[in-house]
Amino acid sequence: MKCFPGIAFSLFFLISQLVVAQGQIIGCSYDGSVVNTDNLCRSLKFASNSDAESSIDDMLRQIGLKRNFAIMECPGTENCMAVTIEGIRFIIYDNAFLSKFKTYRFSEAPLIGGSSSTTADWAAISIMAHEVGHHLNGHTLQAGGSKPDLELEADEFSGFILYKLGATLEQAQQAMRSPLISDYGTFTHPPRQQRLNAIATGWNNARNLTAPPDLPPLFDQPNLPEMVYIEGGSFNMGYNSLLSLDEGPVHPVTLDGFYMAKTEVTVDQYRTFCNATSREMPFPVSWGWIDNYPIVNVSWDDANAYCVWLSTVTGQKYRLPTEAEWEYAARAGNQSTVLDYPFSGSLFIGEVGWYKDNSLEQPHPVGLKNANRFGLYDMTGNVWEWCSDWYDAAYYFSSDAKNPAGPYFGEKKVLRGGSWATPTTDCSVYDRDMGFPGLGLHFTGFRVVKEQ
C-alpha cells in the first residue's frame, strides 16, 4: 500500500501500493519505507516464472485458497509488494527475495504450529504472507493506499498462515522484529508492538481453530451448508445468441467431480460465520434478516471470506464455484437450449425459481421451489450467485477445455442464476452477469462448493 498521506493525491497518480510518477514506480515496503523501482520492471515486462507461481500457490493451498492475482519479477523491489497496475493485481518480487521465500517446502507443511523446518527463512515467508493478505482481504481494490488498520489485517493474516505452515509464534514474528520496523509507526503503518500483537492474534486464532479430538467435527453440526456430490463429466457450455454475445460460443467442457451446497448460503449460516469471526452482518434489508432466507448484500470478498473460514473450521477445502462448475450443476447434465430446460430443472421458470414476476419484490426461503436433477435448489432466481471467475465477455473463445477457472485477472467477478428482481430472460442457466468484487447488493448472494 502507498506510503504517502492523503494529500499526495494532488501530486501523484496513485495505484494501490504503487505510485507511477515521471516514469518511476514508487511503492511501499513491508516496513513502511518508500521503495523506488526503476524502469527495469517495465523493460522486463514484469516477467514471472513457474517456480514463483507454484511456490505461492502451494502456500495458499495450505488454507484452501486459490491465487487471485498475478506474480511478476521486478528487480529492485528489495522483497515483495502487493500492487495494482492499470486494474491488474500483482505480487512483484525480486529474485533474491524469492530464493529466501523458497527455502520452505510447502508441499510438506505440517498444518500445526511449531513443528516445521528450522531451515526455512520465516522472515521472508511472513513478508510474502503479509503482501498476499493485502490482495485476499481486498485492500488493493480500494483507492487511497495503505492505512494502519489495513496493515494490521495483513499482519493478522500472516500470523494465521505461518501457524498453518508450522512456524512458532517467535518465527512468525521474526520479520517484525527487524530494526527497520519503526517502534512508533508512520502515517500508513502502525507501531511495531501493534503489528506484533496482530501477528500473534492471527497465529493464536489458527491454533484455537484446531478442534480437540474428542469434539465432533464442526462440519457435522447444524448451520453449515448441506452438500451434494456432483459427479464429474462433460457438457457443452454456453449458448449461441445474437442478443447476448457473451453467452457464446458453445464450447465443450470437462469437469472433475465436486460437492455443491444444496441451497444458497442462508442468513442463519452467514450469521454463524459473523459471530465466529466478530464480523458485522451486511447492511440491513427492508424485509429483515430471516434465518432461512438467502443472505444478501454480500460482496464477492465477503463470500470468499466465508469460504476461507469454513475451510479453516472444517479442515475441508471450500470455495466459490467456478463459472463452469456452476453452469454444469445448474444444467444437471441437461444439454439445455432455449427449447429444452432453459431454467435449472424445468421448462417453466415458476416451477424452479423466484424471479421478477412472482417474487413480490423480495427473496424467499431457500428450497421452496423444485430442485433440479442433481438435488440443487434455487439455481434459477432468488439471488444472483457469485462465482470465483473474473468476468470476460470473450472468455468462451479461449476457455480451457478441462476444469476452466476463468481469466487470469479482471475488473469484475461473474454472477450467475438471476434473482428475485430479474426478468425471465436473464434467469437462464447460461445467462452471464458480473459485479465489482467489493460491492454487495440486495439481490446478490452465493453458494459454496467443496473439493473432493
C-alpha positions as CSV (number, residue, x, y, z in Angstrom):
1,M,0.0,0.0,0.0
2,K,1.3,3.5,-0.7
3,C,3.4,5.3,1.8
4,F,2.0,8.8,1.4
5,P,-0.7,10.7,3.3
6,G,-3.9,11.6,1.5
7,I,-2.5,15.0,0.3
8,A,-0.4,13.1,-2.1
9,F,-3.3,12.7,-4.4
10,S,-2.6,16.2,-5.8
11,L,0.9,15.2,-6.7
12,F,0.9,11.6,-7.9
13,F,-1.4,9.2,-9.7
14,L,-1.8,6.6,-7.0
15,I,-2.3,2.9,-7.9
16,S,-2.9,0.9,-4.8
17,Q,0.5,0.2,-3.4
18,L,2.2,1.7,-6.4
19,V,2.7,5.3,-7.4
20,V,3.6,6.0,-11.0
21,A,5.4,9.3,-11.4
22,Q,7.7,10.6,-14.1
23,G,8.4,7.0,-15.4
24,Q,9.3,5.6,-12.0
25,I,7.4,3.0,-10.0
26,I,7.3,4.0,-6.3
27,G,6.0,1.6,-3.8
28,C,5.7,1.0,-0.1
29,S,7.7,-1.8,1.6
30,Y,6.8,-4.1,4.4
31,D,8.5,-1.8,6.9
32,G,6.6,1.3,5.6
33,S,9.5,2.9,3.7
34,V,9.3,4.2,0.2
35,V,10.8,1.9,-2.5
36,N,11.8,3.2,-6.0
37,T,12.0,0.5,-8.6
38,D,13.4,1.8,-11.9
39,N,12.4,1.0,-15.4
40,L,13.9,-2.5,-15.3
41,C,10.4,-3.5,-14.2
42,R,8.9,-2.2,-17.4
43,S,11.8,-3.4,-19.6
44,L,11.3,-6.9,-18.4
45,K,7.6,-6.5,-18.9
46,F,7.1,-7.8,-15.4
47,A,8.5,-11.3,-16.2
48,S,7.5,-14.2,-14.0
49,N,8.4,-17.8,-13.7
50,S,6.6,-21.0,-12.8
51,D,8.7,-21.5,-9.6
52,A,7.3,-18.3,-8.2
53,E,3.8,-19.1,-9.1
54,S,3.9,-22.7,-7.8
55,S,5.5,-21.7,-4.5
56,I,2.8,-19.1,-3.8
57,D,0.1,-21.5,-4.9
58,D,1.5,-24.1,-2.6
59,M,1.4,-21.7,0.3
60,L,-2.2,-20.8,-0.3
61,R,-3.2,-24.4,-0.7
62,Q,-2.5,-24.9,3.0
63,I,-5.6,-22.9,3.8
64,G,-7.7,-23.9,0.9
65,L,-7.4,-20.8,-1.2
66,K,-6.5,-20.1,-4.8
67,R,-4.5,-17.2,-6.1
68,N,-6.5,-14.2,-7.4
69,F,-3.5,-12.2,-8.6
70,A,-0.6,-12.4,-11.0
71,I,3.1,-12.8,-9.9
72,M,5.8,-10.7,-11.6
73,E,9.5,-10.2,-11.2
74,C,10.6,-6.6,-10.7
75,P,14.3,-6.1,-9.8
76,G,14.9,-3.5,-7.1
77,T,11.8,-4.4,-5.2
78,E,14.0,-5.5,-2.2
79,N,11.5,-8.1,-1.1
80,C,7.9,-8.2,-2.5
81,M,4.9,-5.9,-2.7
82,A,1.2,-6.3,-3.4
83,V,0.3,-3.8,-6.1
84,T,-2.3,-2.9,-8.7
85,I,-1.3,-1.6,-12.1
86,E,-3.9,-0.5,-14.6
87,G,-6.5,-2.5,-12.7
88,I,-4.5,-5.7,-12.6
89,R,-3.3,-7.1,-9.2
90,F,0.2,-8.3,-8.8
91,I,2.7,-9.6,-6.3
92,I,6.0,-8.1,-7.5
93,Y,9.3,-9.5,-6.3
94,D,13.0,-9.7,-6.9
95,N,14.9,-13.0,-7.3
96,A,17.0,-12.6,-4.2
97,F,13.8,-12.4,-2.1
98,L,12.2,-15.3,-4.0
99,S,15.2,-17.5,-3.1
100,K,14.6,-16.9,0.6
101,F,10.9,-17.5,0.3
102,K,11.5,-20.8,-1.4
103,T,13.6,-22.2,1.5
104,Y,10.3,-23.8,2.7
105,R,8.8,-26.9,1.2
106,F,5.1,-26.0,1.2
107,S,4.1,-29.4,0.0
108,E,5.3,-30.8,3.3
109,A,3.5,-28.3,5.5
110,P,2.5,-30.0,8.8
111,L,-0.6,-27.8,9.4
112,I,0.4,-27.4,13.1
113,G,2.3,-24.5,14.6
114,G,5.8,-25.1,15.9
115,S,6.7,-28.3,14.2
116,S,8.1,-27.3,10.8
117,S,11.6,-26.9,9.3
118,T,14.0,-24.8,11.2
119,T,15.9,-24.0,7.9
120,A,13.1,-22.0,6.5
121,D,13.5,-18.3,6.1
122,W,10.4,-17.4,8.2
123,A,11.0,-13.6,7.8
124,A,10.7,-13.9,4.0
125,I,7.7,-16.2,4.3
126,S,5.9,-13.9,6.7
127,I,6.5,-10.9,4.4
128,M,5.1,-12.8,1.4
129,A,2.1,-13.9,3.5
130,H,1.5,-10.3,4.6
131,E,1.5,-9.0,1.0
132,V,-0.7,-11.8,-0.2
133,G,-3.1,-10.9,2.7
134,H,-3.5,-7.4,1.2
135,H,-4.8,-8.9,-2.0
136,L,-7.0,-11.6,-0.4
137,N,-8.5,-9.1,2.0
138,G,-9.4,-6.8,-0.8
139,H,-7.1,-3.9,0.3
140,T,-5.7,-3.4,-3.2
141,L,-9.2,-3.0,-4.7
142,Q,-9.6,0.2,-2.7
143,A,-8.2,3.6,-3.8
144,G,-6.1,5.6,-1.4
145,G,-3.2,3.3,-0.5
146,S,-2.4,1.8,2.9
147,K,-3.7,2.7,6.3
148,P,-2.7,1.3,9.7
149,D,-5.8,-0.8,10.1
150,L,-5.2,-2.5,6.7
151,E,-1.6,-3.3,7.7
152,L,-2.8,-4.9,10.9
153,E,-5.3,-7.0,8.9
154,A,-2.5,-8.2,6.7
155,D,-0.3,-8.9,9.7
156,E,-3.0,-11.0,11.3
157,F,-3.4,-12.9,8.0
158,S,0.4,-13.5,8.0
159,G,0.3,-14.9,11.6
160,F,-2.6,-17.2,10.6
161,I,-0.8,-18.6,7.6
162,L,2.5,-19.1,9.4
163,Y,0.9,-21.2,12.1
164,K,-0.6,-23.4,9.3
165,L,2.9,-23.8,7.9
166,G,4.3,-24.9,11.2
167,A,6.0,-21.7,12.4
168,T,6.3,-21.0,16.1
169,L,5.0,-17.6,17.2
170,E,8.6,-16.3,17.5
171,Q,9.3,-17.4,14.0
172,A,6.0,-15.8,12.7
173,Q,7.1,-12.5,14.3
174,Q,10.7,-12.7,13.1
175,A,10.4,-10.1,10.3
176,M,8.6,-7.7,12.5
177,R,11.5,-7.6,15.0
178,S,13.8,-6.2,12.3
179,P,15.5,-2.9,13.3
180,L,14.0,-1.5,10.1
181,I,10.5,-1.6,11.6
182,S,9.5,1.6,13.3
183,D,8.7,1.4,17.0
184,Y,6.5,4.4,16.6
185,G,4.8,3.8,13.3
186,T,4.1,6.1,10.3
187,F,1.1,7.6,8.6
188,T,0.4,4.3,6.9
189,H,2.0,1.7,9.2
190,P,1.2,1.2,12.9
191,P,3.8,0.9,15.6
192,R,5.8,-2.3,15.9
193,Q,4.1,-3.6,19.0
194,Q,0.6,-3.3,17.5
195,R,1.9,-5.3,14.5
196,L,3.5,-7.9,16.7
197,N,0.1,-8.2,18.5
198,A,-1.8,-8.6,15.2
199,I,0.6,-11.4,14.1
200,A,0.1,-13.1,17.5
201,T,-3.7,-12.7,17.1
202,G,-3.7,-14.5,13.7
203,W,-1.3,-17.2,14.9
204,N,-3.5,-17.9,18.0
205,N,-6.7,-17.8,16.0
206,A,-5.3,-20.6,13.8
207,R,-4.2,-22.6,16.8
208,N,-7.6,-22.2,18.5
209,L,-9.5,-23.3,15.4
210,T,-7.8,-26.7,15.7
211,A,-10.6,-28.7,17.4
212,P,-9.7,-31.1,20.2
213,P,-10.0,-34.7,19.0
214,D,-12.9,-35.6,21.4
215,L,-15.2,-32.9,19.8
216,P,-17.4,-33.8,16.8
217,P,-16.2,-32.2,13.6
218,L,-17.8,-28.8,13.1
219,F,-19.0,-29.8,9.6
220,D,-21.3,-32.4,11.1
221,Q,-23.1,-29.8,13.2
222,P,-26.2,-27.8,12.1
223,N,-26.0,-24.4,10.4
224,L,-23.4,-25.4,7.9
225,P,-24.3,-25.9,4.2
226,E,-25.6,-29.3,3.2
227,M,-23.6,-30.6,0.3
228,V,-24.5,-32.7,-2.7
229,Y,-21.9,-34.6,-4.7
230,I,-21.8,-33.6,-8.4
231,E,-20.2,-36.3,-10.4
232,G,-17.7,-35.1,-13.0
233,G,-18.4,-35.2,-16.7
234,S,-18.5,-33.3,-19.9
235,F,-21.1,-30.9,-21.3
236,N,-21.5,-28.1,-23.9
237,M,-21.2,-24.8,-22.1
238,G,-22.8,-21.6,-23.2
239,Y,-25.5,-20.6,-25.8
240,N,-25.1,-19.1,-29.2
241,S,-27.2,-15.9,-29.2
242,L,-27.1,-12.7,-31.2
243,L,-28.7,-10.9,-28.3
244,S,-26.2,-11.9,-25.6
245,L,-22.8,-12.4,-27.3
246,D,-21.0,-13.2,-24.0
247,E,-23.0,-16.4,-23.7
248,G,-21.2,-18.0,-26.6
249,P,-19.7,-19.6,-28.4
250,V,-20.9,-23.0,-27.2
251,H,-17.8,-25.0,-26.3
252,P,-17.1,-28.4,-24.8
253,V,-16.0,-28.5,-21.1
254,T,-15.0,-31.4,-18.9
255,L,-15.0,-31.2,-15.1
256,D,-13.8,-33.2,-12.2
257,G,-16.3,-34.1,-9.6
258,F,-17.0,-31.7,-6.7
259,Y,-19.5,-31.1,-3.9
260,M,-22.0,-28.2,-4.1
261,A,-24.3,-26.7,-1.5
262,K,-28.0,-27.7,-2.0
263,T,-29.0,-24.2,-1.4
264,E,-27.7,-20.7,-1.3
265,V,-26.0,-19.7,2.0
266,T,-28.7,-18.6,4.4
267,V,-28.9,-15.7,6.8
268,D,-28.5,-18.1,9.7
269,Q,-25.4,-19.8,8.2
270,Y,-23.8,-16.5,7.4
271,R,-24.6,-15.2,10.9
272,T,-22.7,-18.1,12.4
273,F,-19.7,-17.0,10.4
274,C,-20.1,-13.4,11.5
275,N,-20.4,-14.4,15.2
276,A,-17.4,-16.7,15.0
277,T,-15.2,-14.0,13.4
278,S,-16.5,-10.9,15.1
279,R,-17.6,-9.7,11.7
280,E,-20.6,-7.4,11.2
281,M,-23.7,-8.6,9.3
282,P,-24.2,-6.9,5.9
283,F,-26.3,-3.7,5.6
284,P,-29.9,-4.5,6.7
285,V,-32.6,-5.2,4.2
286,S,-36.2,-4.0,4.2
287,W,-37.6,-7.5,4.8
288,G,-35.3,-8.1,7.7
289,W,-32.8,-10.9,8.5
290,I,-34.9,-14.1,8.4
291,D,-32.9,-17.3,9.2
292,N,-33.9,-19.4,6.2
293,Y,-33.7,-16.7,3.6
294,P,-30.6,-16.4,1.4
295,I,-28.0,-13.9,2.7
296,V,-27.8,-10.8,0.5
297,N,-25.9,-7.6,0.4
298,V,-22.7,-9.7,0.4
299,S,-19.8,-8.8,-1.9
300,W,-17.6,-11.4,-3.6
301,D,-15.0,-10.6,-1.0
302,D,-17.5,-11.4,1.8
303,A,-18.4,-14.6,0.1
304,N,-14.7,-15.6,-0.3
305,A,-14.1,-14.8,3.4
306,Y,-16.9,-17.1,4.4
307,C,-15.3,-19.9,2.3
308,V,-11.9,-19.3,4.0
309,W,-13.5,-19.5,7.4
310,L,-15.5,-22.6,6.5
311,S,-12.3,-24.3,5.2
312,T,-10.4,-23.4,8.3
313,V,-13.0,-24.7,10.8
314,T,-13.8,-27.9,9.0
315,G,-10.4,-28.9,7.5
316,Q,-12.1,-29.2,4.1
317,K,-11.5,-27.1,1.1
318,Y,-14.5,-24.8,0.5
319,R,-14.6,-22.1,-2.2
320,L,-16.9,-20.4,-4.6
321,P,-17.8,-22.4,-7.7
322,T,-16.1,-21.7,-11.0
323,E,-18.5,-20.4,-13.7
324,A,-18.2,-23.8,-15.5
325,E,-19.0,-25.8,-12.3
326,W,-22.0,-23.5,-11.7
327,E,-23.4,-24.0,-15.2
328,Y,-22.8,-27.7,-15.2
329,A,-24.6,-28.0,-11.9
330,A,-27.4,-25.8,-12.9
331,R,-28.0,-27.8,-16.1
332,A,-27.8,-31.0,-14.1
333,G,-26.4,-32.9,-17.1
334,N,-29.1,-31.5,-19.4
335,Q,-27.8,-30.1,-22.7
336,S,-30.1,-27.1,-22.4
337,T,-31.3,-25.0,-25.3
338,V,-33.9,-22.3,-25.4
339,L,-36.4,-25.1,-26.2
340,D,-35.2,-27.6,-23.6
341,Y,-34.7,-26.7,-19.9
342,P,-33.5,-23.2,-20.2
343,F,-34.0,-23.0,-16.4
344,S,-32.5,-25.2,-13.8
345,G,-34.7,-28.3,-13.8
346,S,-37.7,-27.1,-15.8
347,L,-39.0,-25.5,-19.0
348,F,-41.1,-23.2,-16.8
349,I,-39.3,-20.7,-14.5
350,G,-42.1,-20.6,-11.9
351,E,-41.6,-24.2,-11.0
352,V,-38.0,-23.8,-10.0
353,G,-37.3,-20.1,-9.2
354,W,-38.3,-16.8,-7.7
355,Y,-38.0,-14.0,-10.3
356,K,-39.4,-10.6,-11.0
357,D,-42.9,-11.7,-11.8
358,N,-43.6,-13.9,-8.8
359,S,-41.3,-12.7,-6.0
360,L,-43.3,-9.8,-4.6
361,E,-40.0,-7.8,-4.8
362,Q,-38.0,-9.8,-2.3
363,P,-36.2,-13.2,-2.0
364,H,-37.9,-16.2,-0.4
365,P,-36.8,-19.0,1.9
366,V,-34.3,-21.4,0.2
367,G,-35.6,-24.7,-1.0
368,L,-39.2,-23.9,-1.6
369,K,-39.2,-24.4,-5.3
370,N,-38.5,-27.7,-7.1
371,A,-34.9,-28.9,-7.1
372,N,-33.1,-29.9,-10.3
373,R,-32.0,-33.4,-11.1
374,F,-28.8,-33.0,-9.0
375,G,-30.9,-32.1,-6.0
376,L,-29.9,-28.4,-6.1
377,Y,-32.4,-25.7,-5.2
378,D,-32.8,-22.1,-6.4
379,M,-30.1,-22.3,-9.2
380,T,-32.7,-20.2,-11.1
381,G,-33.7,-16.9,-9.4
382,N,-33.9,-16.0,-5.7
383,V,-30.5,-14.3,-5.6
384,W,-27.6,-13.9,-8.0
385,E,-24.7,-16.2,-7.0
386,W,-21.1,-15.2,-7.0
387,C,-18.6,-17.4,-8.9
388,S,-14.9,-17.5,-8.5
389,D,-14.0,-16.4,-12.0
390,W,-13.1,-13.0,-13.3
391,Y,-15.6,-11.9,-16.0
392,D,-14.5,-11.5,-19.6
393,A,-17.2,-11.2,-22.3
394,A,-14.9,-13.0,-24.8
395,Y,-13.6,-15.7,-22.5
396,Y,-15.5,-18.6,-24.1
397,F,-13.4,-18.1,-27.2
398,S,-10.3,-19.2,-25.3
399,S,-11.6,-21.2,-22.4
400,D,-9.7,-24.2,-21.3
401,A,-11.5,-27.5,-22.1
402,K,-10.7,-29.1,-18.8
403,N,-11.7,-27.5,-15.4
404,P,-11.6,-23.9,-16.7
405,A,-11.2,-21.4,-14.0
406,G,-11.8,-18.2,-15.9
407,P,-9.5,-15.4,-16.9
408,Y,-6.2,-14.8,-15.0
409,F,-7.3,-11.3,-13.9
410,G,-10.1,-8.8,-14.5
411,E,-12.2,-6.0,-13.0
412,K,-15.4,-7.7,-12.2
413,K,-16.5,-11.2,-10.9
414,V,-19.0,-13.4,-12.5
415,L,-22.6,-13.6,-11.2
416,R,-25.0,-16.4,-12.2
417,G,-28.6,-17.5,-12.0
418,G,-30.7,-14.4,-11.8
419,S,-32.6,-13.2,-8.8
420,W,-36.0,-12.2,-7.4
421,A,-35.6,-8.8,-9.2
422,T,-34.6,-10.3,-12.6
423,P,-36.8,-10.8,-15.6
424,T,-37.3,-14.3,-17.1
425,T,-34.8,-13.5,-20.0
426,D,-31.9,-13.1,-17.5
427,C,-32.6,-16.2,-15.4
428,S,-31.5,-19.0,-17.8
429,V,-28.8,-21.5,-17.0
430,Y,-26.4,-19.9,-19.5
431,D,-27.0,-16.2,-18.7
432,R,-23.9,-14.3,-17.5
433,D,-23.7,-11.2,-15.4
434,M,-20.9,-9.6,-13.4
435,G,-20.2,-7.3,-10.4
436,F,-17.4,-5.5,-8.7
437,P,-15.9,-7.9,-6.1
438,G,-16.1,-5.3,-3.3
439,L,-19.8,-4.5,-3.8
440,G,-22.7,-6.4,-2.4
441,L,-26.3,-5.6,-3.4
442,H,-29.8,-6.7,-2.1
443,F,-30.1,-9.3,-4.8
444,T,-26.6,-10.9,-4.6
445,G,-25.8,-14.0,-2.5
446,F,-23.7,-17.1,-3.0
447,R,-23.4,-20.9,-2.5
448,V,-20.3,-22.8,-1.9
449,V,-18.6,-25.9,-3.4
450,K,-16.2,-28.3,-1.7
451,E,-13.3,-30.0,-3.4
452,Q,-13.1,-33.8,-3.2
